[in-house]
Every structure is written in structure tokens, then in C-alpha cells.
């Protein structure tokens, strides 16, 4: 591979800042897909390649994607709005790319991200905003445990802990 110009190690600065380079990486070692209004775009590779991709995205105002281990290699995946923005950056007005990835990228760029329903509007919600406030009040009194509150409100003690830590029902 070295004879063909393939090398390992840090990505050269002129490549790391090139949307054409990253589009080529996605064409070769990545995916672009949208199903049920859930656009996704990503690449697999070694961290020395993926770190500069995350930096490229961050430089274009896309935050969130990070290098994550995946089986024997690593990956970076953009989902929802970050996938839409990344597809637009990489494929807007491009003249060279794989046809199938280009078509998929156009579909992703045109996608409408699925909105997530939270709180009482979620069909599986067992608690209300008032319940969350009452859970906090009762727990702060020091007279009830997570388990007791879970039994009282019909949820697990883990759900009570999530409310108390502010992981769920933040606005309540």
C-alpha cells in the first residue's frame, strides 16, 4: 500500500481542512443513509484519521460527533441535524464523488430530522412535571428514599434517581 501512496500516521493539514478529502474518505470508508427521517453519516478508521475529521466538523460548527471504539476499529457518526449539515458541507456543488453516496447525501441533506418528544407529551411517560417537582420536594425533606418514592409514583428507583440528578424532567 505504501507504494501506492497510502500511509499511516497524522493527516496532513492541507487534507484535514479539505471537504473533498473528507468526502473521499466517506465515499471509501463511510456511510450515508436516511431511514424514517433519521439521517446518518459516518466513517470508520483509526483514531489518527478520525480525530481530524471531528476537528473538521467542529471547525464548521458541527459539535457532538466524537471518535468512538467500534469492534476492532473506531468510528465517527453524525446523526440527525449534524448529518444533514455534514452532507451539505461535503457534497454541496461537488463535481467528483461516488454516485450512490452522492445520491444518499442529497437525500440526507434534504431530510427533516425527527423531533424527539419529551415529558408528558411522550406516550410512555409515567410521570408529570408536577410529579417531578413533588419527588424533589419529598426527597429533599429527607424522609423518603428513592425506592419509597418509586413505589409511591409507580416507577423504578432508577427513574427517581434520574429526576433527582436532573437527567430527566429538567424543566420541572
Short mmCIF file of C-alpha atoms in Angstrom, two decimals:
data_model
loop_
_atom_site.label_atom_id
_atom_site.label_comp_id
_atom_site.label_asym_id
_atom_site.label_seq_id
_atom_site.Cartn_x
_atom_site.Cartn_y
_atom_site.Cartn_z
CA UNK A 1 0.00 0.00 0.00
CA UNK A 2 2.86 2.37 0.73
CA UNK A 3 3.97 2.09 -2.90
CA UNK A 4 0.51 3.30 -3.92
CA UNK A 5 0.79 6.38 -1.71
CA UNK A 6 -1.24 5.04 1.20
CA UNK A 7 0.31 5.99 4.52
CA UNK A 8 -0.45 5.76 8.18
CA UNK A 9 0.04 8.49 10.71
CA UNK A 10 -1.18 12.05 11.02
CA UNK A 11 -3.34 13.58 8.30
CA UNK A 12 -1.58 16.44 6.50
CA UNK A 13 -3.05 19.86 7.34
CA UNK A 14 -3.99 20.63 3.73
CA UNK A 15 -6.01 17.39 3.62
CA UNK A 16 -7.52 17.76 7.09
CA UNK A 17 -9.14 21.04 6.05
CA UNK A 18 -10.38 19.80 2.67
CA UNK A 19 -14.03 18.88 2.22
CA UNK A 20 -13.02 16.99 -0.93
CA UNK A 21 -10.65 14.80 1.10
CA UNK A 22 -13.32 14.01 3.72
CA UNK A 23 -15.94 13.34 1.04
CA UNK A 24 -13.48 10.83 -0.44
CA UNK A 25 -13.00 9.20 2.96
CA UNK A 26 -16.77 8.87 3.39
CA UNK A 27 -17.01 7.51 -0.16
CA UNK A 28 -14.40 4.87 0.68
CA UNK A 29 -14.84 4.03 4.36
CA UNK A 30 -18.15 5.52 5.36
CA UNK A 31 -21.89 5.50 5.08
CA UNK A 32 -24.61 7.99 4.25
CA UNK A 33 -28.18 6.92 4.91
CA UNK A 34 -31.58 8.13 5.92
CA UNK A 35 -34.47 5.97 7.04
CA UNK A 36 -37.67 7.11 8.72
CA UNK A 37 -36.41 10.71 8.91
CA UNK A 38 -33.29 9.55 10.75
CA UNK A 39 -30.33 10.80 8.67
CA UNK A 40 -26.90 9.35 9.49
CA UNK A 41 -23.42 9.84 8.09
CA UNK A 42 -20.17 8.41 9.36
CA UNK A 43 -16.76 6.89 8.74
CA UNK A 44 -14.70 4.11 10.25
CA UNK A 45 -10.95 4.09 10.64
CA UNK A 46 -8.12 4.61 13.05
CA UNK A 47 -8.20 7.47 15.55
CA UNK A 48 -5.34 9.30 13.78
CA UNK A 49 -7.72 9.68 10.81
CA UNK A 50 -10.96 10.22 12.69
CA UNK A 51 -9.69 12.90 15.09
CA UNK A 52 -9.01 15.35 12.25
CA UNK A 53 -12.48 14.59 10.82
CA UNK A 54 -14.06 15.60 14.14
CA UNK A 55 -11.88 18.75 14.11
CA UNK A 56 -13.05 19.49 10.54
CA UNK A 57 -16.68 19.16 11.65
CA UNK A 58 -16.11 21.33 14.72
CA UNK A 59 -14.48 23.98 12.51
CA UNK A 60 -17.71 24.05 10.51
CA UNK A 61 -19.86 24.47 13.63
CA UNK A 62 -20.89 20.82 13.97
CA UNK A 63 -20.45 19.71 17.55
CA UNK A 64 -21.33 16.38 19.09
CA UNK A 65 -19.72 13.72 16.90
CA UNK A 66 -16.72 12.05 18.53
CA UNK A 67 -14.34 9.18 17.91
CA UNK A 68 -15.77 6.02 19.43
CA UNK A 69 -14.41 2.49 19.50
CA UNK A 70 -16.27 0.09 17.22
CA UNK A 71 -15.23 -3.57 17.25
CA UNK A 72 -11.54 -3.67 16.23
CA UNK A 73 -11.53 -0.11 14.84
CA UNK A 74 -13.11 3.27 15.62
CA UNK A 75 -15.92 5.32 14.10
CA UNK A 76 -17.40 8.79 13.96
CA UNK A 77 -21.13 9.05 13.30
CA UNK A 78 -23.22 12.15 12.69
CA UNK A 79 -26.94 11.83 13.31
CA UNK A 80 -29.97 13.96 12.62
CA UNK A 81 -29.15 17.65 12.12
CA UNK A 82 -25.37 17.12 12.28
CA UNK A 83 -25.68 14.51 9.47
CA UNK A 84 -27.74 16.93 7.39
CA UNK A 85 -25.21 19.74 7.87
CA UNK A 86 -22.23 17.45 7.21
CA UNK A 87 -23.77 16.10 4.00
CA UNK A 88 -24.40 19.65 2.84
CA UNK A 89 -20.81 20.71 3.59
CA UNK A 90 -19.23 17.69 1.89
CA UNK A 91 -21.48 17.33 -1.18
CA UNK A 92 -22.80 20.84 -1.94
CA UNK A 93 -21.76 21.70 -5.51
CA UNK A 94 -19.23 18.86 -5.64
CA UNK A 95 -18.09 17.59 -9.00
CA UNK A 96 -16.46 14.29 -8.00
CA UNK A 97 -17.93 11.59 -5.75
CA UNK A 98 -19.37 8.10 -5.89
CA UNK A 99 -22.84 8.30 -7.46
CA UNK A 100 -24.53 6.15 -4.82
CA UNK A 101 -23.02 8.15 -1.94
CA UNK A 102 -23.82 11.43 -3.71
CA UNK A 103 -27.47 10.38 -4.12
CA UNK A 104 -27.65 9.28 -0.49
CA UNK A 105 -26.03 12.54 0.64
CA UNK A 106 -28.59 14.58 -1.32
CA UNK A 107 -31.36 12.59 0.40
CA UNK A 108 -29.75 13.22 3.81
CA UNK A 109 -29.27 16.94 3.08
CA UNK A 110 -32.97 17.18 2.16
CA UNK A 111 -34.15 15.20 5.22
CA UNK A 112 -36.13 16.67 8.03
CA UNK A 113 -34.72 15.49 11.35
CA UNK A 114 -37.09 13.61 13.58
CA UNK A 115 -38.06 15.60 16.63
CA UNK A 116 -37.86 13.85 19.97
CA UNK A 117 -40.86 14.07 22.23
CA UNK A 118 -40.10 14.57 25.91
CA UNK A 119 -42.09 14.86 29.12
CA UNK A 120 -45.83 14.41 29.39
CA UNK A 121 -46.22 14.53 25.60
CA UNK A 122 -44.31 11.22 25.33
CA UNK A 123 -46.77 8.34 25.16
CA UNK A 124 -44.84 6.19 27.64
CA UNK A 125 -44.36 8.85 30.29
CA UNK A 126 -45.49 7.73 33.74
CA UNK A 127 -44.62 10.99 35.49
CA UNK A 128 -45.80 14.55 35.06
CA UNK A 129 -43.95 17.80 35.65
CA UNK A 130 -45.89 18.18 38.90
CA UNK A 131 -44.80 14.66 39.94
CA UNK A 132 -41.15 15.58 39.33
CA UNK A 133 -41.47 18.68 41.50
CA UNK A 134 -43.16 16.66 44.24
CA UNK A 135 -40.46 13.95 44.04
CA UNK A 136 -37.77 16.59 44.56
CA UNK A 137 -39.67 18.18 47.44
CA UNK A 138 -40.25 14.85 49.21
CA UNK A 139 -36.68 13.70 48.75
CA UNK A 140 -35.23 16.99 49.99
CA UNK A 141 -37.28 16.60 53.18
CA UNK A 142 -35.01 13.65 53.98
CA UNK A 143 -37.86 11.35 54.98
CA UNK A 144 -38.13 9.20 51.85
CA UNK A 145 -35.75 7.02 49.85
CA UNK A 146 -35.50 6.51 46.10
CA UNK A 147 -37.24 3.13 46.48
CA UNK A 148 -40.08 4.57 48.55
CA UNK A 149 -40.61 7.35 46.04
CA UNK A 150 -40.52 4.85 43.18
CA UNK A 151 -43.24 2.77 44.85
CA UNK A 152 -45.30 5.88 45.59
CA UNK A 153 -45.16 7.16 41.99
CA UNK A 154 -45.22 3.77 40.24
CA UNK A 155 -41.74 3.98 38.69
CA UNK A 156 -38.35 2.39 39.36
CA UNK A 157 -35.94 3.81 41.92
CA UNK A 158 -33.61 4.46 38.95
CA UNK A 159 -36.24 6.72 37.39
CA UNK A 160 -36.46 8.60 40.68
CA UNK A 161 -32.66 8.98 40.72
CA UNK A 162 -32.74 10.35 37.16
CA UNK A 163 -35.29 13.00 38.23
CA UNK A 164 -33.23 13.94 41.28
CA UNK A 165 -29.97 14.18 39.30
CA UNK A 166 -31.64 16.37 36.68
CA UNK A 167 -31.19 13.80 33.93
CA UNK A 168 -34.95 13.76 33.29
CA UNK A 169 -37.63 16.35 33.97
CA UNK A 170 -35.01 19.12 33.97
CA UNK A 171 -37.51 21.93 33.33
CA UNK A 172 -39.94 20.73 36.00
#
